[in-house]
Coordinates of N, CA and C and ligand atoms in Angstrom, one line a residue:
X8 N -25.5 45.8 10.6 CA -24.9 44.7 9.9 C -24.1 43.9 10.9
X9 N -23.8 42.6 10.8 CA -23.3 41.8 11.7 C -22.3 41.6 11.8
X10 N -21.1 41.8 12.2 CA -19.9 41.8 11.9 C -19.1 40.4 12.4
X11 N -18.4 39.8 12.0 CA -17.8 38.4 12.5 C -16.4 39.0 13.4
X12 N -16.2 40.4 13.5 CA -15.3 40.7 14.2 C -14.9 39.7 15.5
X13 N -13.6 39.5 15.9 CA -13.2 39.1 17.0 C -11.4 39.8 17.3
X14 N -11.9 40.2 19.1 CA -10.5 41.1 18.7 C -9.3 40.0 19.5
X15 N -8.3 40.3 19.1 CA -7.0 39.2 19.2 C -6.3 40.7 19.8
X16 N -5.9 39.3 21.5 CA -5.3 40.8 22.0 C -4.1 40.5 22.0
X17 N -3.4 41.8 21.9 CA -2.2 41.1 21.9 C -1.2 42.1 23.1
X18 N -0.8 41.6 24.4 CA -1.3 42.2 25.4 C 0.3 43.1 25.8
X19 N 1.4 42.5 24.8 CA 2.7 43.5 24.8 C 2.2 45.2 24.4
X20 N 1.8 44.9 23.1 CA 1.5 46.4 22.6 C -0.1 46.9 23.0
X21 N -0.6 46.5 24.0 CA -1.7 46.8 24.8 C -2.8 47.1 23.6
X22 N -3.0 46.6 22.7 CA -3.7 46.6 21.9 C -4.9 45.4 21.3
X23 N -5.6 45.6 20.7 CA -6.9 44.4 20.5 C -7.0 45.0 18.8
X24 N -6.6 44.0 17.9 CA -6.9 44.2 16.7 C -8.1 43.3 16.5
X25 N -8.9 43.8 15.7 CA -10.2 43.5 15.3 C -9.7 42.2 13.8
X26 N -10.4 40.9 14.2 CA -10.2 40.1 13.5 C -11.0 39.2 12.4
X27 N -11.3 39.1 11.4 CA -12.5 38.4 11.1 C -12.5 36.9 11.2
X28 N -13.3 36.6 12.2 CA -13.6 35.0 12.4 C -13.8 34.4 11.2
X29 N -14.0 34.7 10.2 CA -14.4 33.8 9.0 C -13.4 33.8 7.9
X30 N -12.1 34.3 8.7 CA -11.1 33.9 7.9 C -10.2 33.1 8.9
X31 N -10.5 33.0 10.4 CA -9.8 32.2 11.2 C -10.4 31.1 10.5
X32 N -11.4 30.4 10.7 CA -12.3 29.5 10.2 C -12.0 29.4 8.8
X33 N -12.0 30.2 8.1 CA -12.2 29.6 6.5 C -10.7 28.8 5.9
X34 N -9.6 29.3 6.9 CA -8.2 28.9 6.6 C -8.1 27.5 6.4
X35 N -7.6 26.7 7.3 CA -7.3 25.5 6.8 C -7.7 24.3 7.5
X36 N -9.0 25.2 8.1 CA -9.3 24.0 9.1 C -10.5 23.1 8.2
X37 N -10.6 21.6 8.4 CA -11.4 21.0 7.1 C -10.6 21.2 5.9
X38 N -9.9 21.6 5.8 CA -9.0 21.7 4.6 C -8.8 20.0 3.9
X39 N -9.0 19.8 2.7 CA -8.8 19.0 2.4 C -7.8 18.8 1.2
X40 N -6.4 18.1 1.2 CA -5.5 18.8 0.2 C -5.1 17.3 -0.3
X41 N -4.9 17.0 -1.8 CA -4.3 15.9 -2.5 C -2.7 16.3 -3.3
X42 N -2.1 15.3 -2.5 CA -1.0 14.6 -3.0 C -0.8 14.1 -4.1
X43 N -0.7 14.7 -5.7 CA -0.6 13.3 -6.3 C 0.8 13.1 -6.9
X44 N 0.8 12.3 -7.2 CA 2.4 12.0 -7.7 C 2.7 10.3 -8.4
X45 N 3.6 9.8 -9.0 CA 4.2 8.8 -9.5 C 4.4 7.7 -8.6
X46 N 5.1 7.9 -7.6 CA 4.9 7.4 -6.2 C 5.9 5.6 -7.0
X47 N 6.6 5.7 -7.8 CA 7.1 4.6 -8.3 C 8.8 4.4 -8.2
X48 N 9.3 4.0 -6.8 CA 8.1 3.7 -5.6 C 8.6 4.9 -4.8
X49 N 7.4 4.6 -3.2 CA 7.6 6.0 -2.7 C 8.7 6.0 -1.7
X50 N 9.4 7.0 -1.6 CA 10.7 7.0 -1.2 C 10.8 8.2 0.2
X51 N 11.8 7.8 1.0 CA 11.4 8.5 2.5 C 11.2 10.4 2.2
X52 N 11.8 10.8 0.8 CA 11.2 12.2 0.5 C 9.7 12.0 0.2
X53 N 9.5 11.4 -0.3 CA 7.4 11.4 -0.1 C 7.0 11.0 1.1
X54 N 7.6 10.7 2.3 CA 6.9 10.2 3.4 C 7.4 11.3 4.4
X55 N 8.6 12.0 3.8 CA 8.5 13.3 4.7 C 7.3 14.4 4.6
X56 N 6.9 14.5 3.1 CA 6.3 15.4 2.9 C 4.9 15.1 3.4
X57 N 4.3 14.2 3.3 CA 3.1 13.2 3.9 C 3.1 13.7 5.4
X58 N 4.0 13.5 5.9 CA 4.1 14.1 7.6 C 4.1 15.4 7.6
X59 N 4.8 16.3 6.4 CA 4.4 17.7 6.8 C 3.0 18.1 6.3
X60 N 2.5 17.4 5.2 CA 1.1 18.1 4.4 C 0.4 17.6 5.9
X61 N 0.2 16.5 6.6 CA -1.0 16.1 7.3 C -0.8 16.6 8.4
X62 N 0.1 17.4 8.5 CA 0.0 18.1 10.2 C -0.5 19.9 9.7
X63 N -0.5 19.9 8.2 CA -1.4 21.1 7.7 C -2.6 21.1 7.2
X64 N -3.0 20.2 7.0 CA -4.3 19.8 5.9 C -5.1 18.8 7.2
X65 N -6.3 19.0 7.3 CA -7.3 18.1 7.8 C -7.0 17.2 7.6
X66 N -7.3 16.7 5.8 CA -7.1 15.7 5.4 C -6.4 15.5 4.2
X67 N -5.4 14.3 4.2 CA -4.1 14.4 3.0 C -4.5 13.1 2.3
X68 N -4.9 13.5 1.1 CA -5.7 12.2 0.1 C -3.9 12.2 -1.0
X69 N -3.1 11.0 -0.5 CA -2.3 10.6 -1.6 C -2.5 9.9 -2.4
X70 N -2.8 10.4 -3.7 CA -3.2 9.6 -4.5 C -2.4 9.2 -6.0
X71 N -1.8 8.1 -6.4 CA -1.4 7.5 -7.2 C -2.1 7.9 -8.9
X72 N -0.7 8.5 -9.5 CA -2.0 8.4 -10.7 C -1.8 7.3 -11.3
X73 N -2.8 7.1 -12.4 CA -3.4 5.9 -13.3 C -3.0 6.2 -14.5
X74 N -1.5 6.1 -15.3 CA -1.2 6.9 -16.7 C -1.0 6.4 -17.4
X75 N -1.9 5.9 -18.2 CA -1.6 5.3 -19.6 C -0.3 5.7 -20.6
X76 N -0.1 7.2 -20.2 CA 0.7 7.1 -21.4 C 2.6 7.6 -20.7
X77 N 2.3 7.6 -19.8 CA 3.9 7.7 -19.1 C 5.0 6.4 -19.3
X78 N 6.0 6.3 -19.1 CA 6.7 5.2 -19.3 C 6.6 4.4 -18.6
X79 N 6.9 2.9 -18.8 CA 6.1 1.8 -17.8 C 6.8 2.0 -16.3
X80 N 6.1 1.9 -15.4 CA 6.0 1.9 -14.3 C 7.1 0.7 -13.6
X81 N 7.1 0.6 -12.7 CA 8.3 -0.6 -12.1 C 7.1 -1.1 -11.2
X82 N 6.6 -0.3 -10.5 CA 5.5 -1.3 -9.4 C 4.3 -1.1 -10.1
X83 N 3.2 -1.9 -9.7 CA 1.8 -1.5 -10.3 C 0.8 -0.8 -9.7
X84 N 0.0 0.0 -9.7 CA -0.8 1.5 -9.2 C -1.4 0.2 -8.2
X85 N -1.4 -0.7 -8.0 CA -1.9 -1.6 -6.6 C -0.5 -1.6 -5.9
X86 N 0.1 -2.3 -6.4 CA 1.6 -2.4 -5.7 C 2.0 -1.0 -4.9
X87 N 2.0 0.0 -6.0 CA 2.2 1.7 -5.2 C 1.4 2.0 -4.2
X88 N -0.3 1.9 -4.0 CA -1.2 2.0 -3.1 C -1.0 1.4 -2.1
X89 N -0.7 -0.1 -2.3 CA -0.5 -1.0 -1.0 C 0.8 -0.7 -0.1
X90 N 1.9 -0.3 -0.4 CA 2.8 0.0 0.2 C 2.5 1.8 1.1
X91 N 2.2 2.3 0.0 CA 1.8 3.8 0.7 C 0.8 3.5 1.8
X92 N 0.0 2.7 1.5 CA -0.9 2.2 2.8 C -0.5 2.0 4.1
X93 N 0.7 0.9 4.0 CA 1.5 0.9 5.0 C 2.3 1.7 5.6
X94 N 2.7 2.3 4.6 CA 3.3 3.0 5.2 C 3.5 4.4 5.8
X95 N 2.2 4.7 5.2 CA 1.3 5.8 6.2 C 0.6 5.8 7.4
X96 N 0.5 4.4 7.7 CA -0.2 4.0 9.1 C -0.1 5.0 10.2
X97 N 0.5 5.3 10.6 CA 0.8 6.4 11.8 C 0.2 8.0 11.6
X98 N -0.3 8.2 10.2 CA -0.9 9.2 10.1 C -2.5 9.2 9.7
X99 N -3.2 9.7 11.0 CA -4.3 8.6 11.0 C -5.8 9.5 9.8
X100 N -5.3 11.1 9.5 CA -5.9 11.8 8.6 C -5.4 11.7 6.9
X101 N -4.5 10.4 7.0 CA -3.7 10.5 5.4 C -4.8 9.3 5.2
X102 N -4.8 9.4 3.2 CA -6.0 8.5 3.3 C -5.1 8.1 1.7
X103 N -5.3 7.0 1.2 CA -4.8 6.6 0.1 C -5.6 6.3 -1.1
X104 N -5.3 6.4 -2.1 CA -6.2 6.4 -3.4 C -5.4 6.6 -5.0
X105 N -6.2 6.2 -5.7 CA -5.4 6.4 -6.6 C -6.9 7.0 -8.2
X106 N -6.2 7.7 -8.8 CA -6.9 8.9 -10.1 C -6.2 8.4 -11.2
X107 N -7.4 8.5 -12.1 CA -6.9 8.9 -13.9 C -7.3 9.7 -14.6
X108 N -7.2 10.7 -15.5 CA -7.6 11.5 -16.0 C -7.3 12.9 -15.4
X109 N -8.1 14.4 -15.8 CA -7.3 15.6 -15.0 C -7.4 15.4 -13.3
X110 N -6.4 16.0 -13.2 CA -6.5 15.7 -11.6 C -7.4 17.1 -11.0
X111 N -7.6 18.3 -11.2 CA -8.8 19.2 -11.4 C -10.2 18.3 -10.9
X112 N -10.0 17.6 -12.3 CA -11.8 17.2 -12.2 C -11.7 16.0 -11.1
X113 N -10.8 15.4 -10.0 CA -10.7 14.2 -9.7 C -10.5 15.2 -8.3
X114 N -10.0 16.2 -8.1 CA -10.1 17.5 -7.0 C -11.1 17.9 -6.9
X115 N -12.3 18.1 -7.6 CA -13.3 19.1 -7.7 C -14.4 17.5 -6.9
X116 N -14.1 16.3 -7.9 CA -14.9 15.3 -7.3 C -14.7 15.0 -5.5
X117 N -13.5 15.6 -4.7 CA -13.4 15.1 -3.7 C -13.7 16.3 -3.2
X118 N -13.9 17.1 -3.6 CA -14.0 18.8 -2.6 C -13.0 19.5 -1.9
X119 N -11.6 18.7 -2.6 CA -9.9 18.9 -2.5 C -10.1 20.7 -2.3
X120 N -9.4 21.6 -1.8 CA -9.4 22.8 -1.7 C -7.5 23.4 -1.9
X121 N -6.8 22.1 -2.0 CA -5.2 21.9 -2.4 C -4.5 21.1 -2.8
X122 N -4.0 21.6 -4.1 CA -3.0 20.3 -4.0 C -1.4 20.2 -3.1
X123 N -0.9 19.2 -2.7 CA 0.7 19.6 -2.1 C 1.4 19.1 -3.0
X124 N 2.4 19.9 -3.3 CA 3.4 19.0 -4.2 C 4.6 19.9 -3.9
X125 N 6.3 18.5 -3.8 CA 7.1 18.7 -3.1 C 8.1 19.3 -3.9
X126 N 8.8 20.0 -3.6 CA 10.0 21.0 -4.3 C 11.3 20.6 -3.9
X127 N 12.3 20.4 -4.5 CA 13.8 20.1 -3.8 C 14.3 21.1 -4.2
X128 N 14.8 21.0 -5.3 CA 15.6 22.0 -5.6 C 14.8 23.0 -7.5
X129 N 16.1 24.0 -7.2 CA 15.7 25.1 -8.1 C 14.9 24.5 -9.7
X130 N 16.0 22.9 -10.0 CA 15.1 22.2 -11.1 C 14.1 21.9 -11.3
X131 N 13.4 21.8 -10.2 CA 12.0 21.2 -10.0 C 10.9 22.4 -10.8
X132 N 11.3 23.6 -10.4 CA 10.5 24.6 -10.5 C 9.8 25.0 -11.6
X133 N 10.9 24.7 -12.8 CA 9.9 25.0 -14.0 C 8.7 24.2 -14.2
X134 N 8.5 23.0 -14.2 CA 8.0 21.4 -14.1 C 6.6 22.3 -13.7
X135 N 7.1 22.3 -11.8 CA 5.9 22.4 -10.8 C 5.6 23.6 -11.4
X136 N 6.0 25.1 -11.7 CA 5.0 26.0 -11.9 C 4.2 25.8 -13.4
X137 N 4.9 25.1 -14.3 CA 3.5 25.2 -15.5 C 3.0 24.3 -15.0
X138 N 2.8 23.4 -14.2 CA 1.3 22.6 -13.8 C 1.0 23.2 -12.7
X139 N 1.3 23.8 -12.3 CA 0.5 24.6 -10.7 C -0.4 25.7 -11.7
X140 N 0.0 26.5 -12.7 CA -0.4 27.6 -13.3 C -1.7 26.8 -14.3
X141 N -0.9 25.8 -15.3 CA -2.2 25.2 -15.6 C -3.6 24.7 -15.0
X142 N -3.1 23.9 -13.8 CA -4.3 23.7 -12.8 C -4.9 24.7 -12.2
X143 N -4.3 26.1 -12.2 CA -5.0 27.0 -11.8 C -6.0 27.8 -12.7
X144 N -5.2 27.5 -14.1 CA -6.3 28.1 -15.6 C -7.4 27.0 -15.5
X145 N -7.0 25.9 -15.0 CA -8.6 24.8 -15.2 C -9.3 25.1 -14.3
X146 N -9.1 25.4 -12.8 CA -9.9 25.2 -11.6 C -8.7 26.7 -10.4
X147 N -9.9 27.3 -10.9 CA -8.7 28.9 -10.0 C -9.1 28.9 -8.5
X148 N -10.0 27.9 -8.2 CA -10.3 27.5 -6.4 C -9.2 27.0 -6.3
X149 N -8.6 26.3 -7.1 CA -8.5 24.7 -6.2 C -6.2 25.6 -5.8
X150 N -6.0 25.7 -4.8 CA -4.3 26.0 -4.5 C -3.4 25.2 -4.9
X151 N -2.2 25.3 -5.4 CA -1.3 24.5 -4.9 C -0.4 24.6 -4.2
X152 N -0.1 24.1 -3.3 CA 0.9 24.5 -2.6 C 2.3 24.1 -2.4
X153 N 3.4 24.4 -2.1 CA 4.4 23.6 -2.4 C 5.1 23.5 -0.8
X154 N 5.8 22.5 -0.5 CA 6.5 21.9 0.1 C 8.2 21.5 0.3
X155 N 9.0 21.9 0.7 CA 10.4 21.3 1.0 C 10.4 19.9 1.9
X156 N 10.8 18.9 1.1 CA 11.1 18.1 2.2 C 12.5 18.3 3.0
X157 N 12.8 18.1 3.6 CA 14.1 18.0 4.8 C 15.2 17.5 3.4
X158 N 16.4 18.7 3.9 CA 17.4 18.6 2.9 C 18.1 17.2 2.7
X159 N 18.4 16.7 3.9 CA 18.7 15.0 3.6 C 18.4 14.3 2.1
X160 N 16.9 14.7 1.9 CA 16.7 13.9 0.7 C 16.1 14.8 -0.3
X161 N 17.2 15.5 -0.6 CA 16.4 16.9 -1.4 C 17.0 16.7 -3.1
X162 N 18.2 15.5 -2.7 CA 18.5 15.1 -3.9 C 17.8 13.7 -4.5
X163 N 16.7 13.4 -3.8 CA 16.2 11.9 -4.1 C 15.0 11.7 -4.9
X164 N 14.9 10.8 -5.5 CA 13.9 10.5 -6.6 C 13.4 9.4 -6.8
X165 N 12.0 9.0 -7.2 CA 11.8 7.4 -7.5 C 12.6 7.0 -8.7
X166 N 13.2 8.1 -9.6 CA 13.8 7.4 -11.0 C 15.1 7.3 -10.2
X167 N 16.1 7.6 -9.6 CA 17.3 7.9 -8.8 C 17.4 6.5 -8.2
X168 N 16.2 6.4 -7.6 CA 16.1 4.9 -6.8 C 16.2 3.7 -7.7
X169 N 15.6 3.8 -8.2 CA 15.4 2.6 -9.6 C 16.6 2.4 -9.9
X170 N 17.4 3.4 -10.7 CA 18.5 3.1 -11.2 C 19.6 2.6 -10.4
X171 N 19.7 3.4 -9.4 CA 20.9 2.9 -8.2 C 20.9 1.3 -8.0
X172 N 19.0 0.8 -7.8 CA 19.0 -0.5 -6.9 C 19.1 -1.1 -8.2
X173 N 19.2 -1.1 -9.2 CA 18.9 -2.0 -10.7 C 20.3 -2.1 -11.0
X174 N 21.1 -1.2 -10.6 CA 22.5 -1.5 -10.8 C 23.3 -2.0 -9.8
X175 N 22.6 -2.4 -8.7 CA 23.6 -2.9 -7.3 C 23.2 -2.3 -6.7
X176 N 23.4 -1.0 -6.4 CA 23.9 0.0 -5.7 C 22.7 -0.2 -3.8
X177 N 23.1 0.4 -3.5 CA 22.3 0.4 -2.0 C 21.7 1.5 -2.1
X178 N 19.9 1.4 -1.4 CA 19.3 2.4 -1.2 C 18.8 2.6 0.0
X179 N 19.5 1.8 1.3 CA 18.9 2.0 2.5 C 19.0 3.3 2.8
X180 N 18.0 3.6 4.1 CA 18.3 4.9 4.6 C 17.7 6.3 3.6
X181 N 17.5 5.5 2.2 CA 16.3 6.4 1.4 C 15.3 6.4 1.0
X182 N 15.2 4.9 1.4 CA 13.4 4.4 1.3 C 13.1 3.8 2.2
X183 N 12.0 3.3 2.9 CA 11.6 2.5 4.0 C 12.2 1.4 3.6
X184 N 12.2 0.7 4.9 CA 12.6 -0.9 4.9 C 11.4 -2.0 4.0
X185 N 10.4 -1.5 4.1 CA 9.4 -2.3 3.5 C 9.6 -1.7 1.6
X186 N 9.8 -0.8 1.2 CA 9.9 -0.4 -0.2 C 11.2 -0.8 -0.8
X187 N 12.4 -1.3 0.2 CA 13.6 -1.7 0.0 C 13.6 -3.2 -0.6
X188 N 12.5 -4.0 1.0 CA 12.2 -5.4 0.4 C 11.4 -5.6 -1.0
X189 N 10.2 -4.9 -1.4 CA 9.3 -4.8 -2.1 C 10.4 -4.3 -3.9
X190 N 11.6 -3.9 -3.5 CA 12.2 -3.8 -4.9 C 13.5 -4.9 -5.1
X191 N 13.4 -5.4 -4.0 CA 14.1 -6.8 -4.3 C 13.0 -8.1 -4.5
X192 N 12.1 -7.9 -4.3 CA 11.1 -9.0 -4.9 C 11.2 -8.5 -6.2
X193 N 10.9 -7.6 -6.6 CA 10.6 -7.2 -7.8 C 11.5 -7.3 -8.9
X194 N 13.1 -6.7 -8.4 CA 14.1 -6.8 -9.3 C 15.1 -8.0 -9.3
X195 N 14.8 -8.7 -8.3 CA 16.2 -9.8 -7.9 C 14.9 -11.0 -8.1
X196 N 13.9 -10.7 -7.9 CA 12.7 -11.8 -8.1 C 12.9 -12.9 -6.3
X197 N 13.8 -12.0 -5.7 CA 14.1 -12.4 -3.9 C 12.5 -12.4 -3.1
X198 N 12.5 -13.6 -2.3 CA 11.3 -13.0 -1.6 C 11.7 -12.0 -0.7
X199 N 11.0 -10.7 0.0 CA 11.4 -9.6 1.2 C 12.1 -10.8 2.4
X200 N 12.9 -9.7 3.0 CA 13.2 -10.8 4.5 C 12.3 -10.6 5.3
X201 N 11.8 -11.0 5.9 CA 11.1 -10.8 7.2 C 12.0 -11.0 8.6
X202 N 11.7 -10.0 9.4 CA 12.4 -9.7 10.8 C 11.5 -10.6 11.4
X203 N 11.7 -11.6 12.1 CA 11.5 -12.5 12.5 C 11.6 -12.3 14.3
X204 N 10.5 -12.3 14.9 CA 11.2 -12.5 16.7 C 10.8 -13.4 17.0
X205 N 11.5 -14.5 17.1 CA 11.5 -16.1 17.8 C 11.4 -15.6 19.3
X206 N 12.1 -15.0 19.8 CA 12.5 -15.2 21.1 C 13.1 -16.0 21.6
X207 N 14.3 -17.1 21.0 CA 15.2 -17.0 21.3 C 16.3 -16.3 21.2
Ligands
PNS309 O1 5.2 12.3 -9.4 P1 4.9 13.0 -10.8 O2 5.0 11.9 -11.8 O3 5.8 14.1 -11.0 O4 3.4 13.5 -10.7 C1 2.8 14.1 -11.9 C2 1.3 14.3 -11.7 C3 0.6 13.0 -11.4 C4 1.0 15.3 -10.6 C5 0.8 14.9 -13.1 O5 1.3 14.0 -14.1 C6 -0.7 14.9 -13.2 O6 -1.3 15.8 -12.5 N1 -1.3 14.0 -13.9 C7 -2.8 14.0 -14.1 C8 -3.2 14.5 -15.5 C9 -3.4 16.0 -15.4 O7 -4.2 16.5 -14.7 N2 -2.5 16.6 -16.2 C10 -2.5 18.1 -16.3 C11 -1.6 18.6 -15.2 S1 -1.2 20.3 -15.5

């Protein structure tokens, strides 16, 4: 029989443990893992986690869902897309998109092998494990995995944002500069500023 053994030496304890290549391999390389989330709008806790899923995952499909029946939205599933676009730029394996319907069958359609989804704190948990557990009674391939973003923004939220900037309040420093302008067009009806280099 042919064994995929490979031995991994490990040369302190002068020893060679016998490895199976087809679990080096089968891990997470090609891995393809979906992000989905509200993303209304996305806030520098979703752009941390984006930097951690895509330095684990081959490939990080963020995708926007399409919900008819959630409460109305503040940006529109284009508006959400088009900023995440931008603002993913520098991650050249993140890919953007947006789903309606189970997100299973919209995983199984991309050959997704994970979903990432971000955890802050201990509230989160009930939420994320009945839909990690349900998605796993629909489709028991498909992982989910979970994530911390960086404690900085472990208290932040797109509903947290909304309300703050709808009431005055300042949200730099929690969202990109581009999602900052993009909720003053929206809520103050202001055009964005644009940084301008004249050179003078
Ligand atoms: O950012 P959110 O709003 O917490 O994301 C929730 C999301 C999009 C992950 C969840 O609502 C979802 O998966 N919706 C798709 C419909 C679906 O598959 N529902 C069953 C999930 S157990």
């Amino acid at each position: 029989m042919r064994t995929n053994a490979l031995h991994l030496c490990v040369p302190r304890l002068r020893i060679a443990l016998p490895v199976d290549s087809h679990r080096i391999r089968g891990a997470l390389k090609g891995a393809i893992a979906i992000y989905p989330g509200s993303f209304d709008p996305p806030t520098n806790g979703h752009l941390d986690l984006i930097e951690r899923g895509s330095k684990l995952f081959e490939k990080l499909i963020v995708s926007v869902v399409r919900n008819p029946d959630k409460t109305q939205p503040l940006f529109t599933v284009e508006e959400r897309t088009d900023m995440l676009a931008a603002l993913t730029q520098p991650w050249k394996n993140v890919v953007i998109d947006s789903f309606e319907g189970l997100l299973v069958d919209y995983a199984r359609r991309l050959g997704a092998r994970a979903l990432l989804r971000g955890i802050r704190a201990i509230s989160d948990y009930e939420y994320e494990l009945q839909m990690a557990l349900m998605n796993r009674k629909l489709q028991p391939e498909l992982e989910t995995v979970f994530m911390m973003p960086a404690e900085k923004y472990s208290y932040l939220s797109s509903r947290l944002i909304k309300d703050v900037f709808q009431l005055g309040g300042s949200v730099r420093g929690l969202v990109p500069p581009l999602v900052e302008q993009r909720l003053h067009r929206k809520v103050n009806g202001t055009r964005p500023r644009l940084v301008r280099k004249t050179g003078k």
